[in-house]
PDB file of N, CA and C in Angstrom:
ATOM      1  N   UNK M  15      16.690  -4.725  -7.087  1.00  0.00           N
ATOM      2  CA  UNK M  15      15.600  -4.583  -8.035  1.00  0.00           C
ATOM      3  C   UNK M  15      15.233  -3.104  -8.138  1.00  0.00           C
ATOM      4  N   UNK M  16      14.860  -2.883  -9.430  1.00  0.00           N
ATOM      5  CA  UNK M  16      14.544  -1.399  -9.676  1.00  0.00           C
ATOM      6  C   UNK M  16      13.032  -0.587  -9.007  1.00  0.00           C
ATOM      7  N   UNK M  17      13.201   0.267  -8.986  1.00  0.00           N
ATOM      8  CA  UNK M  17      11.469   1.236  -8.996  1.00  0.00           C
ATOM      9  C   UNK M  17      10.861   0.301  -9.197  1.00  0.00           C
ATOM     10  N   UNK M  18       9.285   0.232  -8.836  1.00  0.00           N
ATOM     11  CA  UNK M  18       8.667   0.034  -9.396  1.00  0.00           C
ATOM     12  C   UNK M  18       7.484   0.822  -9.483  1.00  0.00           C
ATOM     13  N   UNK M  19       7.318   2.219 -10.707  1.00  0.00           N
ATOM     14  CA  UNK M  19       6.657   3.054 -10.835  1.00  0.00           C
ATOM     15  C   UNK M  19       4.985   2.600 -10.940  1.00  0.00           C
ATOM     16  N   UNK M  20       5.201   1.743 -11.431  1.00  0.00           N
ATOM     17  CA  UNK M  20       3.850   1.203 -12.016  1.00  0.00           C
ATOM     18  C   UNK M  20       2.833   1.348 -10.557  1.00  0.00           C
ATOM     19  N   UNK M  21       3.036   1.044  -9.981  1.00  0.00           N
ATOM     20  CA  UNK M  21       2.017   1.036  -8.403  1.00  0.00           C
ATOM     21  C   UNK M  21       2.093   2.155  -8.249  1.00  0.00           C
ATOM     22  N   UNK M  22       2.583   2.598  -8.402  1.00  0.00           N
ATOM     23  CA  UNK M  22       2.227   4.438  -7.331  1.00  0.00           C
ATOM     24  C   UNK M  22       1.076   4.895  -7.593  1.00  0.00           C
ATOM     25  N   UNK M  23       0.360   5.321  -6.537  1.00  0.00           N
ATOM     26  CA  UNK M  23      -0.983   5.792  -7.039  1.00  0.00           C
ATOM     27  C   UNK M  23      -1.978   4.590  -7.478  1.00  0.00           C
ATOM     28  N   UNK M  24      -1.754   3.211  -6.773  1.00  0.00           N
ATOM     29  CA  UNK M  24      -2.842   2.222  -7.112  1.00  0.00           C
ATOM     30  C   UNK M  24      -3.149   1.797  -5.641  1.00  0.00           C
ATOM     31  N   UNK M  25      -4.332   1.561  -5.382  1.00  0.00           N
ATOM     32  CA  UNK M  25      -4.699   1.411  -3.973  1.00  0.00           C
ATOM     33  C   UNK M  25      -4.681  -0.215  -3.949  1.00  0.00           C
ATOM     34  N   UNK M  26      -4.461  -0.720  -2.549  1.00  0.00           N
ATOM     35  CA  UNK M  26      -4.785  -1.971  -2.065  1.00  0.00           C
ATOM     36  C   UNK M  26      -5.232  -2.304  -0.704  1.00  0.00           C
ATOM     37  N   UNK M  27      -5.781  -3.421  -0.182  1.00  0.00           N
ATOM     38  CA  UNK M  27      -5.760  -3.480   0.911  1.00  0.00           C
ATOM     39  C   UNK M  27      -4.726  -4.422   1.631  1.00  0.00           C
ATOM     40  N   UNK M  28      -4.589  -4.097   3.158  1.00  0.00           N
ATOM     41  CA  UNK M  28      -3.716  -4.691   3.824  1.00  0.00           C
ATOM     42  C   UNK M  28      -3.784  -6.299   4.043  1.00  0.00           C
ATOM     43  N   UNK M  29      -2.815  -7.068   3.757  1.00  0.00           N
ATOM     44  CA  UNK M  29      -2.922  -8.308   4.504  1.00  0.00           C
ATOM     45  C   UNK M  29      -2.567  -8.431   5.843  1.00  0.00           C
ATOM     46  N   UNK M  30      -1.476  -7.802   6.301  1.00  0.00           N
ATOM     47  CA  UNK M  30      -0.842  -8.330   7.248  1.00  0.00           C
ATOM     48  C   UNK M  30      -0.956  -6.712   7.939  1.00  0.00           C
ATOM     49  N   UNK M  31      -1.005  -6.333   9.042  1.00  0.00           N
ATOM     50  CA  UNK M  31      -0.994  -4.510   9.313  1.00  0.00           C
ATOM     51  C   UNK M  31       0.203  -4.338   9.061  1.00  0.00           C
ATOM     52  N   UNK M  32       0.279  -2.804   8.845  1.00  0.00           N
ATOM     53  CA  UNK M  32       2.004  -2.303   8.977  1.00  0.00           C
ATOM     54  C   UNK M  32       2.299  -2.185  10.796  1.00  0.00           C
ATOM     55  N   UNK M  33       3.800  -1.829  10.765  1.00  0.00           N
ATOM     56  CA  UNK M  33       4.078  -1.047  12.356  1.00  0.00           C
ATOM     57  C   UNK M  33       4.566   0.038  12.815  1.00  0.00           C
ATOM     58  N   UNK M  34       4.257   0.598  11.363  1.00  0.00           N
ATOM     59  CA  UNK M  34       5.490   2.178  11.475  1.00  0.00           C
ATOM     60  C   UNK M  34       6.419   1.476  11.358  1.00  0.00           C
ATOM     61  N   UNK M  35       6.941   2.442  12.439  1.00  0.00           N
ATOM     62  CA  UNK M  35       8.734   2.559  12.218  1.00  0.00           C
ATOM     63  C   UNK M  35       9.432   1.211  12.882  1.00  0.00           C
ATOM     64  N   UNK M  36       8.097  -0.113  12.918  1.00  0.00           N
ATOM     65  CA  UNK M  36       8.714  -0.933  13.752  1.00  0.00           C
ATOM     66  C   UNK M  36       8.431  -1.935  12.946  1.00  0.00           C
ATOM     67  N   UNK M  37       8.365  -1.638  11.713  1.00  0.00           N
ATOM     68  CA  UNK M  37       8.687  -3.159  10.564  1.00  0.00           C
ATOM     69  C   UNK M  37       7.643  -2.702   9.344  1.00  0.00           C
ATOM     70  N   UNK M  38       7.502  -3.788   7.663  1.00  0.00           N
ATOM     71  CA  UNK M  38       6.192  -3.637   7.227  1.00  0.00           C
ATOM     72  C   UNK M  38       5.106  -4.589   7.540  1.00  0.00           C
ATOM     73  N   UNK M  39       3.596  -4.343   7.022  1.00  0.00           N
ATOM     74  CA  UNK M  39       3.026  -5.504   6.445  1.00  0.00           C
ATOM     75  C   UNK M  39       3.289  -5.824   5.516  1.00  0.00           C
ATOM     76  N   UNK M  40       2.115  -6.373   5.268  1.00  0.00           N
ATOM     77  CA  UNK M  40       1.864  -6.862   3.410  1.00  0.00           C
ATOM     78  C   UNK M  40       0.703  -6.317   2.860  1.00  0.00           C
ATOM     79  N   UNK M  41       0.387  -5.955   1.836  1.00  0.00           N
ATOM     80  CA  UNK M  41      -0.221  -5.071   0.722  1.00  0.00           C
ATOM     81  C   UNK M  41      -0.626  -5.907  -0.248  1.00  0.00           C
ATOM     82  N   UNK M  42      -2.088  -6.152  -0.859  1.00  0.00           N
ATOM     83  CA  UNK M  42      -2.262  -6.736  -2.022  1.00  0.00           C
ATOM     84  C   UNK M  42      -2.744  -5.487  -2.695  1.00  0.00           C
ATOM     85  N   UNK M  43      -2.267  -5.287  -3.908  1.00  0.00           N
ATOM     86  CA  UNK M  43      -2.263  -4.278  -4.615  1.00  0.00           C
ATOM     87  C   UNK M  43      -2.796  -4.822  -6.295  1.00  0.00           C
ATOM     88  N   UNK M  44      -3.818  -3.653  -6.406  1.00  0.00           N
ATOM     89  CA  UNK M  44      -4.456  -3.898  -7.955  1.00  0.00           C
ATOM     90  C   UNK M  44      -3.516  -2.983  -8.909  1.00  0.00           C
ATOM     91  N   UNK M  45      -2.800  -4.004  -9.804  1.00  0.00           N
ATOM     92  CA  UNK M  45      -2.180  -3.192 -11.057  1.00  0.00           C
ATOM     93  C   UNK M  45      -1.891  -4.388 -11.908  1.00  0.00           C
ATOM     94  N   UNK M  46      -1.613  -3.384 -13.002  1.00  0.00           N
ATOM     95  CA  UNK M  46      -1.385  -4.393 -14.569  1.00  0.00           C
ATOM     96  C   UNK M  46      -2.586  -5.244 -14.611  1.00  0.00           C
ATOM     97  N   UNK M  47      -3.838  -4.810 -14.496  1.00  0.00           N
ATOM     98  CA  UNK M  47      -5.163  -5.687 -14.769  1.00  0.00           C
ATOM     99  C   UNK M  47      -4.887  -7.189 -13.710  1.00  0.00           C
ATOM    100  N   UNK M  48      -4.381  -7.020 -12.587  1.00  0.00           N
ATOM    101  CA  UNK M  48      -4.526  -7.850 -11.653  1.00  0.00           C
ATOM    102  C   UNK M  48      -4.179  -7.641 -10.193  1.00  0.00           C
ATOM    103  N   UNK M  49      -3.983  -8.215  -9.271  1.00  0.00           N
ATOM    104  CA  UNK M  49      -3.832  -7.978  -7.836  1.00  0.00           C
ATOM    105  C   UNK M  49      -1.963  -8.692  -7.756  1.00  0.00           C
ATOM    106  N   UNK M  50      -0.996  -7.772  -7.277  1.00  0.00           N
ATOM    107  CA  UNK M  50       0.221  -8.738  -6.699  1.00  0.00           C
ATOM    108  C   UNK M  50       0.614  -7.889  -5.600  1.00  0.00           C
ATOM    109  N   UNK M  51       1.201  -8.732  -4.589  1.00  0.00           N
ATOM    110  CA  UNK M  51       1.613  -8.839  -3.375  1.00  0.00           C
ATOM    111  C   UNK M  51       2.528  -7.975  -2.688  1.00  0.00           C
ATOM    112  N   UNK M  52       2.838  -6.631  -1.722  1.00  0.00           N
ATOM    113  CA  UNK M  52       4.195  -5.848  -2.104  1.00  0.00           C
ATOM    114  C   UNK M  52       4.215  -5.831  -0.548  1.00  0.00           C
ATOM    115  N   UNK M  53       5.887  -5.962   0.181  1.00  0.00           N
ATOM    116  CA  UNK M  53       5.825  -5.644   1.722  1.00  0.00           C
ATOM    117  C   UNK M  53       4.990  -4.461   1.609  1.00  0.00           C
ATOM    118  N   UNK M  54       4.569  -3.529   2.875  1.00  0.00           N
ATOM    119  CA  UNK M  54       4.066  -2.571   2.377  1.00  0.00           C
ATOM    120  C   UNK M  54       4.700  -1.253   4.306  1.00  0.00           C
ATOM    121  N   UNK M  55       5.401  -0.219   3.745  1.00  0.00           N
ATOM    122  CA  UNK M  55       5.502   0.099   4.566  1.00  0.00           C
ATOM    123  C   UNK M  55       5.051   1.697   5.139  1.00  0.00           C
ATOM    124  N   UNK M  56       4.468   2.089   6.631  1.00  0.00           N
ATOM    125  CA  UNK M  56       3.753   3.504   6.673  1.00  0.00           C
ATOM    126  C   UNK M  56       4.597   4.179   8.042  1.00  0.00           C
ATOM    127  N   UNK M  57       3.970   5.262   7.967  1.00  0.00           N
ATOM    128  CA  UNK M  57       4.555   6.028   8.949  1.00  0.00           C
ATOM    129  C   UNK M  57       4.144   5.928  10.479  1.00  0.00           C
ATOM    130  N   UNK M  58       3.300   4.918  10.371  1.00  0.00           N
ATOM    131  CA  UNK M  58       2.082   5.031  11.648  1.00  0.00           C
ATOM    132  C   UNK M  58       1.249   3.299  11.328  1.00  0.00           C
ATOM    133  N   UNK M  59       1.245   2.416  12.223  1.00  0.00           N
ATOM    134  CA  UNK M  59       0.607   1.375  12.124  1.00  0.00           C
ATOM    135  C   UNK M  59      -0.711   1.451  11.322  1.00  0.00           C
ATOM    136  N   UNK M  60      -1.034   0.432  10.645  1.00  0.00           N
ATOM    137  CA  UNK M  60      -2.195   0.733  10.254  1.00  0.00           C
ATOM    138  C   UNK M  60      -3.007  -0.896  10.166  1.00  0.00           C
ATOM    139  N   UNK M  61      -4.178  -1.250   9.952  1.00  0.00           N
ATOM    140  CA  UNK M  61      -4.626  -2.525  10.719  1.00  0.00           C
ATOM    141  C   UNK M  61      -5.023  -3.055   9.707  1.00  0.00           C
ATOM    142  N   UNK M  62      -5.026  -4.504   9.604  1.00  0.00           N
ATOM    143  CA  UNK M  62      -5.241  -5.455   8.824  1.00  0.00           C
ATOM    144  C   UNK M  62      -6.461  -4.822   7.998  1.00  0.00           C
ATOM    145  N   UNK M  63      -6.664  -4.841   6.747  1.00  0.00           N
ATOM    146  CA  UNK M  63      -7.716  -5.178   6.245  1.00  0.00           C
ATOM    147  C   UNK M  63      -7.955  -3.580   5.576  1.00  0.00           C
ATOM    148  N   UNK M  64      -7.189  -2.576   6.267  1.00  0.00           N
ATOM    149  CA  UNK M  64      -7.042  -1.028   5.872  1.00  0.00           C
ATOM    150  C   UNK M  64      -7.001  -0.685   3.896  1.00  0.00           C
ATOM    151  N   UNK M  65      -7.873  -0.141   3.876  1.00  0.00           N
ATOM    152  CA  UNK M  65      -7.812   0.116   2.155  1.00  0.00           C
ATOM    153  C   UNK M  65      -6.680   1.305   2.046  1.00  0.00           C
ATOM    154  N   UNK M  66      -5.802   1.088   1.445  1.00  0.00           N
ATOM    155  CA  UNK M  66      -4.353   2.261   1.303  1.00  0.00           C
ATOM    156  C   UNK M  66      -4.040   2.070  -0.202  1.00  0.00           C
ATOM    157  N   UNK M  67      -3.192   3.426   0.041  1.00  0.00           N
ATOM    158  CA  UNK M  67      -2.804   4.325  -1.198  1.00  0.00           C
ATOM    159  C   UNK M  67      -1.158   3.641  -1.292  1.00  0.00           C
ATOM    160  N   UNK M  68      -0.739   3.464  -2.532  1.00  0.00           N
ATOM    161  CA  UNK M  68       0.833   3.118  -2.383  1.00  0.00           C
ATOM    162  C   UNK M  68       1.272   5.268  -3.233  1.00  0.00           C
ATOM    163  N   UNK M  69       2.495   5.415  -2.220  1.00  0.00           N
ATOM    164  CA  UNK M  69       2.764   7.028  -2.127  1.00  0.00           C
ATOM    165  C   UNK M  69       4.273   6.704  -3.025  1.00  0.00           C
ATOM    166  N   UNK M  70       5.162   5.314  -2.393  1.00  0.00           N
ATOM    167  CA  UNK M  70       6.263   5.558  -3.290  1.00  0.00           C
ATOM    168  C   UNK M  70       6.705   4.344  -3.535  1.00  0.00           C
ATOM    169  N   UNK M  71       7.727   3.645  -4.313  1.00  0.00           N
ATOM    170  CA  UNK M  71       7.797   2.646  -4.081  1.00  0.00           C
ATOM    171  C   UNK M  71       9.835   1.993  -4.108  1.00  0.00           C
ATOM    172  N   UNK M  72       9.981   1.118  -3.403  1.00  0.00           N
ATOM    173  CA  UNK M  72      10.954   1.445  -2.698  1.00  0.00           C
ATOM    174  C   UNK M  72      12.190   0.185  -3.630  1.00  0.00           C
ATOM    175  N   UNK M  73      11.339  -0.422  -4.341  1.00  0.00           N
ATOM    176  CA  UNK M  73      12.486  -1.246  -5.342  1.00  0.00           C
ATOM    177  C   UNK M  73      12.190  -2.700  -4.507  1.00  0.00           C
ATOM    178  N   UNK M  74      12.468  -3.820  -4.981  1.00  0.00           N
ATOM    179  CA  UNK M  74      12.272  -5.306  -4.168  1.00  0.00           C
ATOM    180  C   UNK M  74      11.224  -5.690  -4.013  1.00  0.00           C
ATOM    181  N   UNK M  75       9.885  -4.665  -4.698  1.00  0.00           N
ATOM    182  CA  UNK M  75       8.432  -5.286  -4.168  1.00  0.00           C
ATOM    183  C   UNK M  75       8.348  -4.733  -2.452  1.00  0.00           C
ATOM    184  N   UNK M  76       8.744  -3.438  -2.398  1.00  0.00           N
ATOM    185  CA  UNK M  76       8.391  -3.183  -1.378  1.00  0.00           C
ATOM    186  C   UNK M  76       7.829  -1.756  -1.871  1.00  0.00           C
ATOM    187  N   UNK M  77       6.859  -1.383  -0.920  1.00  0.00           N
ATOM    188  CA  UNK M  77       6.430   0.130  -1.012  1.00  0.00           C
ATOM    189  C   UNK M  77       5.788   0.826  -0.239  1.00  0.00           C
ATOM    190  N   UNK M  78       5.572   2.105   0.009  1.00  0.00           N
ATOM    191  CA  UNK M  78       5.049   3.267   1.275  1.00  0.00           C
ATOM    192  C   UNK M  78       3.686   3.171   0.940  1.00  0.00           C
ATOM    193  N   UNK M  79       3.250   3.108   2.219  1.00  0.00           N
ATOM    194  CA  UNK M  79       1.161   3.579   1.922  1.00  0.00           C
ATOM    195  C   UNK M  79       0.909   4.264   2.817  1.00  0.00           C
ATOM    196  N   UNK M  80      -0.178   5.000   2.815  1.00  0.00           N
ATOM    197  CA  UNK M  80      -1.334   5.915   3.439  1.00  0.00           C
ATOM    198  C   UNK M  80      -2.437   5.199   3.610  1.00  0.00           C
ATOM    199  N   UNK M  81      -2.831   5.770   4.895  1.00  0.00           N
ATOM    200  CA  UNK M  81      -4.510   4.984   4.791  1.00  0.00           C
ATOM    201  C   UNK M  81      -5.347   5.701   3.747  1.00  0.00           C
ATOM    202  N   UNK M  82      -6.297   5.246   2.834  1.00  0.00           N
ATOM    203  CA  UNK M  82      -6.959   5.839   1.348  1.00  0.00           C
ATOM    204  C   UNK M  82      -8.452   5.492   1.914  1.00  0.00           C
ATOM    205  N   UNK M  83      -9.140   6.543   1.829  1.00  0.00           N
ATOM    206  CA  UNK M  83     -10.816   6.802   1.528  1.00  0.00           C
ATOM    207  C   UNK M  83     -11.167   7.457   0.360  1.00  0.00           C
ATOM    208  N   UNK M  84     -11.570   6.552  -0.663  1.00  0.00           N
ATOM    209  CA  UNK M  84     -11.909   6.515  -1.933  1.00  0.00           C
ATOM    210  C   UNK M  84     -12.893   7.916  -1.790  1.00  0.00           C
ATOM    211  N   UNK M  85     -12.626   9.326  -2.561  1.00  0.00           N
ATOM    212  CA  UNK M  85     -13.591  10.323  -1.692  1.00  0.00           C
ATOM    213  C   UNK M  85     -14.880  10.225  -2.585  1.00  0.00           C
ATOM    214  N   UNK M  86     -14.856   9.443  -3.522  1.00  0.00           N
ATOM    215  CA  UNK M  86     -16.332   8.901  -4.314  1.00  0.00           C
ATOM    216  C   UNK M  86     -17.561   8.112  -3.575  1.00  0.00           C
ATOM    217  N   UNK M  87     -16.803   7.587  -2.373  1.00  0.00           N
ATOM    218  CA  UNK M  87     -17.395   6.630  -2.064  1.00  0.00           C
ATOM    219  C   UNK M  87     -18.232   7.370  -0.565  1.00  0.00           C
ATOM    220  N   UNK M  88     -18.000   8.405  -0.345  1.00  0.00           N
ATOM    221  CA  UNK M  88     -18.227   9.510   0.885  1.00  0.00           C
ATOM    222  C   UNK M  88     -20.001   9.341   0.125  1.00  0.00           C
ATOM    223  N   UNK M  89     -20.576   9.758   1.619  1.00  0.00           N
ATOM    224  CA  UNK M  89     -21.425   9.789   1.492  1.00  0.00           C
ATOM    225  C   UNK M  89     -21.993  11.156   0.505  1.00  0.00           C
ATOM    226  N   UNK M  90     -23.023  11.589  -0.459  1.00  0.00           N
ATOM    227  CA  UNK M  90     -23.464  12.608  -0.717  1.00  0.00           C
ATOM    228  C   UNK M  90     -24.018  13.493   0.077  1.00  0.00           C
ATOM    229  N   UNK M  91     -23.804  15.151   0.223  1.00  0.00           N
ATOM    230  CA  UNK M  91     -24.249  15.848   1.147  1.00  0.00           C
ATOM    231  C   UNK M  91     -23.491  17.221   1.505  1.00  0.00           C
TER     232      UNK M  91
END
C-alpha cells in the first residue's frame, strides 16, 4: 500500500502504547473529517493515552509519532 500523505501532521491519541524499537502501538488519528486507526510507531515508548504528532507515514496504515503538546493549549504567561 502506498504513502499515506494525508496524516502527516494530524495529531492523535494512543490506543495501545508504542515500544520503540521493540514493536508499534496503535494510534487513532483525526483526518478526512473523521478519526481512523494506524499501527503507530516512535523512537522511544510512549504510554497509552499519549496525544502525538504523526512525523511520517510508512504505507499499510502504519506511521511514526512524537509525543505532541498542542503549544495553544500551554498555559498563558
Amino acid at each position: 500500500m502506498a504513502r499515506d500523505d494525508a496524516v502527516i501532521g494530524c495529531t492523535g491519541e494512543l490506543l495501545v502504547g508504542t515500544r520503540g524499537g521493540q514493536g508499534p502501538g496503535e494510534v487513532l488519528v483525526r483526518v478526512r473529517g473523521g478519526t481512523e486507526a494506524f499501527l503507530a510507531w516512535s523512537d522511544y515508548p510512549l504510554p497509552k493515552g499519549a496525544t502525538v504528532l504523526v512525523v511520517d507515514s510508512r504505507g499499510t496504515r502504519q506511521v511514526d509519532v512524537i509525543e505532541w503538546a498542542d503549544p495553544l493549549d500551554a498555559p498563558a504567561g
